[in-house]
Coordinates of C-alpha atoms in Angstrom, one line a residue:
Chain A
M1 CA -231.0 -69.2 100.6
T2 CA -232.0 -70.8 97.4
V3 CA -229.5 -72.4 95.0
G4 CA -230.4 -69.9 92.3
L5 CA -229.3 -67.0 94.4
W6 CA -226.0 -68.7 95.1
Q7 CA -225.4 -69.5 91.5
N8 CA -226.5 -66.1 90.1
W9 CA -225.1 -63.7 92.6
V10 CA -223.0 -65.0 95.5
L11 CA -220.6 -67.3 93.7
P12 CA -219.9 -64.8 90.9
G13 CA -219.6 -62.2 93.7
I14 CA -216.9 -64.2 95.5
W15 CA -215.1 -64.6 92.1
I16 CA -215.1 -60.8 91.5
T17 CA -213.9 -60.2 95.1
L18 CA -211.0 -62.5 94.6
Q19 CA -210.2 -61.0 91.2
L20 CA -210.3 -57.5 92.7
T21 CA -208.1 -58.6 95.5
V22 CA -205.5 -60.1 93.1
Y23 CA -205.4 -57.1 90.7
S24 CA -205.3 -54.5 93.5
A25 CA -202.7 -56.5 95.4
A26 CA -200.5 -56.7 92.3
L27 CA -200.8 -53.0 91.7
A28 CA -200.2 -52.2 95.4
T29 CA -197.1 -54.4 95.5
A30 CA -195.7 -52.7 92.4
V31 CA -196.4 -49.3 93.8
A32 CA -195.1 -50.4 97.3
F33 CA -191.7 -51.5 95.8
G34 CA -191.4 -48.6 93.5
V35 CA -192.2 -45.9 96.1
G36 CA -190.5 -47.7 99.0
I37 CA -187.2 -48.1 97.1
A38 CA -187.5 -44.5 95.9
R39 CA -187.8 -43.4 99.5
T40 CA -184.3 -44.8 100.1
H41 CA -182.9 -43.2 97.0
R42 CA -179.7 -41.0 97.3
L43 CA -181.4 -38.1 95.4
K44 CA -183.3 -35.8 97.8
T45 CA -185.9 -34.9 95.1
V46 CA -186.8 -38.6 94.5
R47 CA -187.1 -39.2 98.2
F48 CA -189.3 -36.1 98.6
L49 CA -191.6 -37.0 95.8
A50 CA -191.9 -40.6 97.1
G51 CA -192.6 -39.2 100.6
L52 CA -195.2 -36.8 99.2
Y53 CA -196.9 -39.8 97.5
T54 CA -197.2 -41.8 100.7
E55 CA -198.4 -38.9 102.8
V56 CA -201.1 -37.9 100.2
F57 CA -202.4 -41.4 99.6
R58 CA -202.2 -42.5 103.2
G59 CA -203.9 -39.3 104.2
T60 CA -207.1 -39.8 102.3
S61 CA -209.8 -42.4 102.4
A62 CA -209.7 -45.2 99.7
L63 CA -213.4 -44.7 99.2
V64 CA -213.1 -41.0 98.5
L65 CA -210.2 -41.7 96.1
M66 CA -212.4 -44.3 94.4
F67 CA -215.2 -41.9 94.0
W68 CA -212.8 -39.2 92.8
L69 CA -211.3 -41.5 90.1
F70 CA -214.8 -42.7 89.0
F71 CA -216.7 -39.4 89.0
V72 CA -214.1 -36.6 88.9
M73 CA -211.6 -37.9 86.4
P74 CA -214.1 -37.9 83.5
Q75 CA -215.1 -34.3 84.3
L76 CA -211.6 -33.0 85.0
V77 CA -209.4 -34.7 82.3
G78 CA -212.0 -36.5 80.2
W79 CA -210.8 -40.0 81.1
S80 CA -213.6 -42.4 81.9
L81 CA -212.8 -45.5 83.9
V82 CA -215.0 -48.5 84.1
P83 CA -216.0 -49.0 87.8
M84 CA -213.8 -52.1 88.1
W85 CA -210.6 -50.3 87.1
A86 CA -211.5 -47.2 89.2
A87 CA -211.7 -49.6 92.1
V88 CA -208.5 -51.4 91.4
L89 CA -206.6 -48.1 90.9
A90 CA -208.0 -46.6 94.1
L91 CA -207.2 -49.7 96.2
G92 CA -203.8 -50.3 94.5
L93 CA -202.6 -46.7 94.9
S94 CA -204.0 -46.4 98.4
Y95 CA -202.7 -49.7 99.8
G96 CA -199.5 -49.2 97.8
A97 CA -198.7 -46.2 99.9
Y98 CA -199.0 -48.3 103.1
G99 CA -196.9 -51.0 101.4
A100 CA -194.2 -48.5 100.6
E101 CA -193.7 -47.8 104.3
I102 CA -193.3 -51.6 104.8
V103 CA -190.7 -51.8 102.0
R104 CA -188.8 -48.7 103.3
G105 CA -188.8 -50.1 106.9
A106 CA -187.5 -53.5 105.8
L107 CA -184.8 -52.0 103.6
G108 CA -183.8 -49.7 106.5
A109 CA -183.6 -52.7 108.8
V110 CA -180.9 -54.5 106.8
A111 CA -177.6 -54.1 108.6
P112 CA -175.6 -51.1 107.3
A113 CA -172.5 -53.3 107.0
Q114 CA -174.3 -55.3 104.2
R115 CA -174.7 -52.1 102.1
E116 CA -171.1 -51.2 102.9
A117 CA -169.9 -54.7 101.8
G118 CA -171.7 -54.1 98.5
V119 CA -169.9 -50.8 98.0
A120 CA -166.6 -52.4 98.9
L121 CA -167.2 -55.1 96.2
S122 CA -167.9 -52.2 93.7
F123 CA -171.5 -53.3 93.2
T124 CA -173.7 -50.7 91.4
P125 CA -176.6 -49.4 93.5
W126 CA -179.0 -51.6 91.4
Q127 CA -176.8 -54.7 92.1
R128 CA -176.7 -53.8 95.8
L129 CA -180.4 -53.6 95.9
R130 CA -181.1 -56.7 93.8
L131 CA -178.4 -59.0 95.3
I132 CA -177.9 -57.8 98.8
L133 CA -180.7 -55.7 100.2
L134 CA -183.9 -57.1 98.7
P135 CA -183.1 -60.8 99.4
Q136 CA -182.6 -60.0 103.1
A137 CA -185.5 -57.5 103.3
V138 CA -188.2 -59.4 101.5
P139 CA -188.7 -62.2 104.2
E140 CA -189.1 -59.4 106.8
M141 CA -191.8 -57.8 104.6
I142 CA -193.9 -60.9 104.4
P143 CA -195.8 -60.7 107.8
P144 CA -196.7 -57.0 107.4
F145 CA -197.6 -57.6 103.8
C146 CA -199.9 -60.4 104.9
N147 CA -201.7 -57.9 107.2
L148 CA -201.9 -55.4 104.3
L149 CA -203.4 -58.1 102.0
I150 CA -206.1 -58.9 104.6
E151 CA -206.9 -55.1 104.8
L152 CA -207.0 -55.0 101.1
L153 CA -209.4 -57.9 100.9
K154 CA -211.6 -56.2 103.4
G155 CA -211.2 -52.9 101.4
T156 CA -212.6 -54.5 98.3
A157 CA -216.1 -54.4 100.0
L158 CA -216.0 -50.7 99.2
V159 CA -216.5 -51.4 95.5
S160 CA -220.1 -52.5 96.2
L161 CA -220.9 -48.8 96.7
L162 CA -220.0 -48.3 93.0
G163 CA -222.4 -51.2 92.1
I164 CA -219.6 -53.6 91.2
G165 CA -221.0 -57.2 91.6
D166 CA -218.6 -58.3 94.3
V167 CA -219.7 -60.5 97.2
S168 CA -220.9 -57.4 99.3
F169 CA -223.0 -56.2 96.4
A170 CA -224.3 -59.7 95.9
A171 CA -225.4 -59.7 99.6
Y172 CA -227.2 -56.4 98.9
L173 CA -229.1 -57.9 95.9
V174 CA -229.9 -61.1 97.8
R175 CA -231.2 -59.0 100.8
L176 CA -233.5 -57.1 98.4
A177 CA -234.7 -60.4 96.9
T178 CA -235.2 -62.3 100.1
Q179 CA -235.7 -59.6 102.7
D180 CA -233.6 -61.8 105.0
S181 CA -230.7 -59.6 106.1
A182 CA -229.4 -61.7 109.0
Q183 CA -228.7 -64.8 106.9
I184 CA -227.1 -63.2 103.9
Y185 CA -225.0 -60.7 105.8
G186 CA -224.0 -63.4 108.3
I187 CA -222.9 -65.6 105.4
T188 CA -221.1 -62.7 103.7
L189 CA -219.1 -62.1 106.9
V190 CA -218.2 -65.8 107.1
I191 CA -217.1 -65.8 103.4
Y192 CA -214.7 -62.8 104.1
F193 CA -213.4 -64.5 107.2
V194 CA -212.7 -67.8 105.4
I195 CA -210.8 -66.0 102.6
A196 CA -208.8 -64.0 105.1
F197 CA -208.0 -67.1 107.1
A198 CA -206.9 -68.9 103.9
L199 CA -204.7 -65.9 103.0
T200 CA -203.1 -65.8 106.4
R201 CA -202.3 -69.6 106.1
G202 CA -200.9 -69.1 102.6
M203 CA -198.7 -66.2 103.6
K204 CA -197.4 -68.1 106.7
A205 CA -196.3 -71.0 104.4
L206 CA -194.7 -68.4 102.1
E207 CA -192.9 -66.8 105.1
R208 CA -191.5 -70.2 106.2
R209 CA -190.2 -70.9 102.6
A210 CA -188.7 -67.4 102.3
K211 CA -187.0 -67.7 105.7
A212 CA -185.6 -71.1 104.7
G213 CA -184.4 -69.6 101.4
V214 CA -182.5 -66.8 103.2
G215 CA -180.7 -69.5 105.2
K216 CA -179.4 -71.0 102.0
A217 CA -178.6 -67.8 100.2
P218 CA -175.2 -66.9 101.7
A219 CA -173.8 -70.4 100.9
A220 CA -175.1 -70.3 97.4
M221 CA -173.7 -66.8 96.9
G222 CA -170.4 -67.9 98.5
V223 CA -170.0 -70.7 95.9
G224 CA -171.0 -68.4 93.1
G225 CA -168.6 -65.7 94.3
G226 CA -165.7 -68.3 94.6
T227 CA -166.1 -69.5 91.1
A228 CA -166.4 -66.0 89.6
Chain B
M1 CA -216.7 -28.3 60.9
S2 CA -220.4 -29.4 61.2
T3 CA -222.5 -28.3 64.2
S4 CA -222.9 -31.8 65.4
S5 CA -219.1 -32.5 65.5
M6 CA -218.6 -29.1 67.3
T7 CA -221.2 -30.2 69.9
S8 CA -219.5 -33.5 70.5
A9 CA -216.1 -31.8 70.8
A10 CA -217.5 -29.5 73.4
A11 CA -219.0 -32.4 75.3
A12 CA -215.7 -34.2 75.3
Q13 CA -214.0 -31.1 76.6
P14 CA -213.5 -31.5 80.4
D15 CA -215.3 -29.0 82.6
A16 CA -213.2 -26.2 84.2
W17 CA -212.9 -25.8 87.9
D18 CA -215.9 -23.8 89.2
W19 CA -215.3 -21.8 92.4
A20 CA -219.0 -21.0 92.7
A21 CA -219.7 -24.7 93.1
V22 CA -217.1 -24.8 95.9
S23 CA -218.8 -22.0 97.8
D24 CA -222.2 -23.5 97.2
F25 CA -220.9 -26.7 98.8
M26 CA -219.3 -25.1 101.8
P27 CA -222.3 -24.9 104.2
Y28 CA -222.9 -28.7 103.6
F29 CA -219.2 -29.3 103.9
W30 CA -219.1 -27.8 107.4
D31 CA -222.1 -29.9 108.4
G32 CA -220.3 -32.9 107.0
V33 CA -217.2 -32.1 109.0
L34 CA -219.2 -31.8 112.2
T35 CA -220.9 -35.2 111.6
T36 CA -217.5 -36.8 110.7
L37 CA -215.9 -35.4 113.9
Q38 CA -218.9 -36.6 116.0
V39 CA -218.5 -40.1 114.6
L40 CA -214.8 -39.9 115.2
A41 CA -215.1 -38.7 118.8
L42 CA -217.8 -41.2 119.9
G43 CA -216.3 -44.1 117.8
S44 CA -212.9 -43.5 119.4
L45 CA -214.5 -43.5 122.8
I46 CA -216.2 -46.8 122.2
S47 CA -213.2 -48.4 120.6
F48 CA -210.8 -47.2 123.4
T49 CA -213.1 -48.5 126.2
L50 CA -214.2 -51.7 124.5
G51 CA -210.7 -52.4 123.4
L52 CA -209.5 -52.3 127.0
V53 CA -212.3 -54.6 128.0
W54 CA -211.3 -57.1 125.2
A55 CA -207.6 -56.8 126.2
L56 CA -208.3 -57.6 129.9
A57 CA -210.7 -60.4 128.9
L58 CA -208.0 -61.9 126.7
R59 CA -205.8 -62.1 129.8
A60 CA -208.5 -63.5 132.0
P61 CA -207.5 -66.5 134.1
S62 CA -210.4 -68.6 132.7
R63 CA -210.2 -70.0 129.2
F64 CA -214.0 -69.8 129.0
V65 CA -213.6 -66.0 128.9
R66 CA -210.4 -65.9 126.7
W67 CA -211.6 -68.3 124.0
P68 CA -214.9 -66.7 123.0
V69 CA -213.5 -63.2 123.2
G70 CA -210.5 -64.2 121.1
M71 CA -212.8 -65.8 118.5
L72 CA -215.1 -62.8 118.4
T73 CA -212.3 -60.2 118.1
E74 CA -210.5 -62.3 115.4
F75 CA -213.7 -62.6 113.4
I76 CA -214.5 -58.8 113.6
R77 CA -210.9 -57.9 112.7
N78 CA -210.9 -60.2 109.6
T79 CA -214.2 -59.0 108.1
P80 CA -214.9 -55.7 106.4
L81 CA -216.3 -52.8 108.3
L82 CA -218.7 -52.0 105.5
V83 CA -220.4 -55.4 105.7
Q84 CA -220.5 -55.2 109.5
L85 CA -222.2 -51.8 109.0
F86 CA -224.8 -53.3 106.7
F87 CA -225.2 -56.3 109.1
L88 CA -226.0 -54.0 112.1
F89 CA -228.1 -51.6 110.0
F90 CA -230.3 -54.2 108.4
V91 CA -230.3 -57.0 110.9
L92 CA -230.8 -55.2 114.3
P93 CA -234.2 -53.9 113.3
E94 CA -235.2 -57.5 112.4
W95 CA -234.4 -58.4 115.9
G96 CA -236.4 -55.5 117.2
I97 CA -233.4 -53.1 118.0
Q98 CA -233.9 -49.8 116.1
F99 CA -231.0 -47.3 115.9
S100 CA -230.6 -44.3 113.7
A101 CA -228.1 -44.7 110.8
L102 CA -225.7 -42.3 112.7
T103 CA -225.8 -44.4 115.9
T104 CA -225.4 -47.6 114.0
G105 CA -222.4 -46.1 112.2
I106 CA -220.8 -45.0 115.5
V107 CA -221.4 -48.4 117.1
A108 CA -220.0 -50.3 114.1
I109 CA -216.9 -48.2 113.8
G110 CA -216.3 -48.3 117.5
L111 CA -216.8 -52.1 117.7
H112 CA -214.6 -52.7 114.6
Y113 CA -211.7 -50.6 115.8
S114 CA -212.0 -51.9 119.4
T115 CA -210.6 -55.2 118.1
Y116 CA -207.5 -53.3 116.8
T117 CA -207.1 -51.2 120.0
A118 CA -207.4 -54.5 122.0
Q119 CA -204.2 -55.6 120.3
V120 CA -202.6 -52.3 121.0
Y121 CA -203.4 -52.5 124.7
R122 CA -202.2 -56.1 124.8
A123 CA -198.8 -55.1 123.4
G124 CA -198.7 -52.2 125.9
I125 CA -199.5 -54.5 128.8
D126 CA -196.9 -57.0 127.6
G127 CA -194.4 -54.2 127.4
V128 CA -194.6 -53.4 131.1
P129 CA -191.5 -54.9 132.7
T130 CA -192.0 -58.2 134.7
G131 CA -190.4 -56.5 137.7
Q132 CA -193.4 -54.2 138.0
W133 CA -195.7 -57.3 138.4
E134 CA -193.3 -58.8 141.0
A135 CA -193.1 -55.5 142.9
A136 CA -196.9 -55.3 143.0
R137 CA -197.0 -58.9 144.4
A138 CA -194.2 -58.1 146.9
L139 CA -196.3 -55.2 148.2
S140 CA -199.3 -57.6 148.4
L141 CA -201.4 -55.3 146.3
P142 CA -204.9 -56.7 145.5
Y143 CA -205.5 -57.9 141.9
H144 CA -207.5 -54.8 140.8
R145 CA -205.1 -52.4 142.4
T146 CA -202.2 -54.1 140.6
W147 CA -204.0 -53.3 137.4
T148 CA -205.3 -49.8 138.1
A149 CA -202.3 -48.4 140.0
V150 CA -199.3 -50.2 138.5
I151 CA -199.8 -51.9 135.2
L152 CA -202.4 -49.8 133.3
P153 CA -200.9 -46.3 134.0
Q154 CA -197.6 -47.6 132.4
A155 CA -199.3 -49.5 129.6
V156 CA -201.6 -46.7 128.5
R157 CA -198.7 -44.2 128.3
R158 CA -197.0 -46.5 125.8
V159 CA -200.1 -47.1 123.7
V160 CA -201.2 -43.5 123.3
P161 CA -199.4 -43.0 119.9
A162 CA -200.6 -46.3 118.5
L163 CA -204.2 -45.5 119.6
G164 CA -203.7 -42.1 117.8
N165 CA -202.9 -44.0 114.6
Y166 CA -206.1 -45.9 114.8
V167 CA -208.0 -42.6 115.3
I168 CA -206.6 -41.5 111.9
A169 CA -207.5 -44.9 110.4
M170 CA -211.1 -44.4 111.8
L171 CA -211.2 -40.9 110.3
K172 CA -210.5 -42.4 106.9
D173 CA -213.1 -45.0 107.3
T174 CA -215.9 -42.6 108.2
P175 CA -216.9 -42.2 104.5
L176 CA -218.1 -45.8 104.7
L177 CA -221.0 -44.6 106.7
A178 CA -222.2 -43.0 103.5
G179 CA -223.2 -46.6 102.6
I180 CA -226.0 -46.5 105.1
G181 CA -227.0 -42.9 104.4
V182 CA -225.2 -41.0 107.2
L183 CA -224.7 -37.4 106.1
E184 CA -221.0 -37.3 106.7
L185 CA -218.5 -35.6 104.4
L186 CA -218.6 -38.0 101.5
Q187 CA -222.4 -38.4 101.5
R188 CA -222.9 -34.6 101.6
A189 CA -220.5 -34.2 98.7
R190 CA -222.3 -37.0 96.8
L191 CA -225.7 -35.5 97.3
Q192 CA -224.5 -32.0 96.3
A193 CA -222.8 -33.4 93.2
T194 CA -225.9 -35.5 92.3
D195 CA -227.9 -32.2 92.4
T196 CA -225.5 -30.1 90.4
F197 CA -223.6 -32.7 88.4
Q198 CA -220.4 -31.0 89.6
Y199 CA -218.6 -33.9 91.1
T200 CA -215.1 -32.4 90.6
E201 CA -215.4 -29.6 93.1
A202 CA -217.3 -31.4 95.9
L203 CA -215.3 -34.6 95.8
T204 CA -211.9 -32.8 95.5
V205 CA -212.7 -30.6 98.4
V206 CA -213.6 -33.7 100.5
G207 CA -210.4 -35.5 99.4
I208 CA -208.2 -32.4 100.3
A209 CA -210.1 -32.1 103.6
F210 CA -209.1 -35.6 104.6
I211 CA -205.4 -34.9 103.8
L212 CA -205.5 -31.6 105.7
I213 CA -206.9 -33.4 108.8
A214 CA -204.9 -36.6 108.6
Y215 CA -201.4 -35.2 107.9
P216 CA -201.1 -32.8 110.8
S217 CA -202.7 -35.4 113.0
S218 CA -200.0 -37.9 112.0
L219 CA -197.3 -35.3 112.7
L220 CA -198.8 -34.7 116.2
I221 CA -198.8 -38.5 116.9
R222 CA -195.2 -38.7 115.8
S223 CA -194.2 -36.0 118.2
L224 CA -196.3 -37.6 121.0
E225 CA -194.5 -40.9 120.3
R226 CA -191.1 -39.2 120.7
R227 CA -192.2 -37.6 124.0
L228 CA -194.1 -40.5 125.6
V229 CA -192.4 -43.7 124.4
H230 CA -188.7 -42.8 123.9

């Protein structure tokens, strides 16, 4: 493959894929925490709405959702989205629903005595969540979130079907220019694999740090509690 | 108000839902459902069979079998199905292997998900208590009988719900086949909408169809899980 093709299409494509992954992952994480925490709320209506969200968004295909946001939204409500944001919204909302289940599972796995201890100390529900439940649940969430992030990275390839210039779309353009499918698609697969591998390594390092942080937390809280 | 501003206001007004467009789309919709179910059935069959082959190969005594299979499954699992689909669709003909788009799609989806089902089988096999292996050895059962009569029947029972989850995941990935022109649900909707400019009806019907298939299926899997695993 010539240098021009790399510079014009493939490298910008990798950059767009990374940007898409970061934006969608940020949205998916926000949705995951919002909906996941709502699923453990004491109000039944909040739990029901959060449950409905996860079932609907886990039930449909991210690609159908992306097409719906891009083609239907302008016709139905008159809001036009640029392809990039339609893709970020579709990926973020869709993978956020999977993330919500991870958050719910991790919060549910914290020992009930921890929650009761918070109640005994007259913590508000928000304080219990922020000071007791989340610090213990977050390290447990990291490995499944790592898998979700890899799925999300792979999911960004869908955006090439909307003509967004990510690495998959770049591969399509290079194939048209060079008529050499084996080389460009082989390289594209390797690019995704390398990014996924780097993400896994990064998340493993984060997991180690988070676990080490949890080990220190009770002592730090104990000191704080004593002086207060 | 001038005529031109009235026209632009009418253009900005979102279109109302048109039931006639839904009924026009219905015949294509059912054809799409059939294709989607065909991809799902054959893709599942390939992924279940090949996944078991990978899982057994990953436990093979020789590292010359374990290592390449491990690398291959890891590579397939960490790369997008859509790019694999394009790879198979555009590269195989260059190597003299010609499949239809539908066959390529079925093979790609089956191959991709076989790497996930391999992990499921592996967990199922690991979950069989060690005593069962020891009992098989105590009874001097040959290697293949240990697998077919003792280990696999117990492992498969445990993995059925997890395999079911992957069938739902596969269902939601079938729209990717639209990328190579397979006339599944999304592609039918897209073609219909391109003809009539009524994207709302066709794409909404397809979205709802996915929820209507996926949600009862996930309920069924949950009840299966309760019955088989617990």
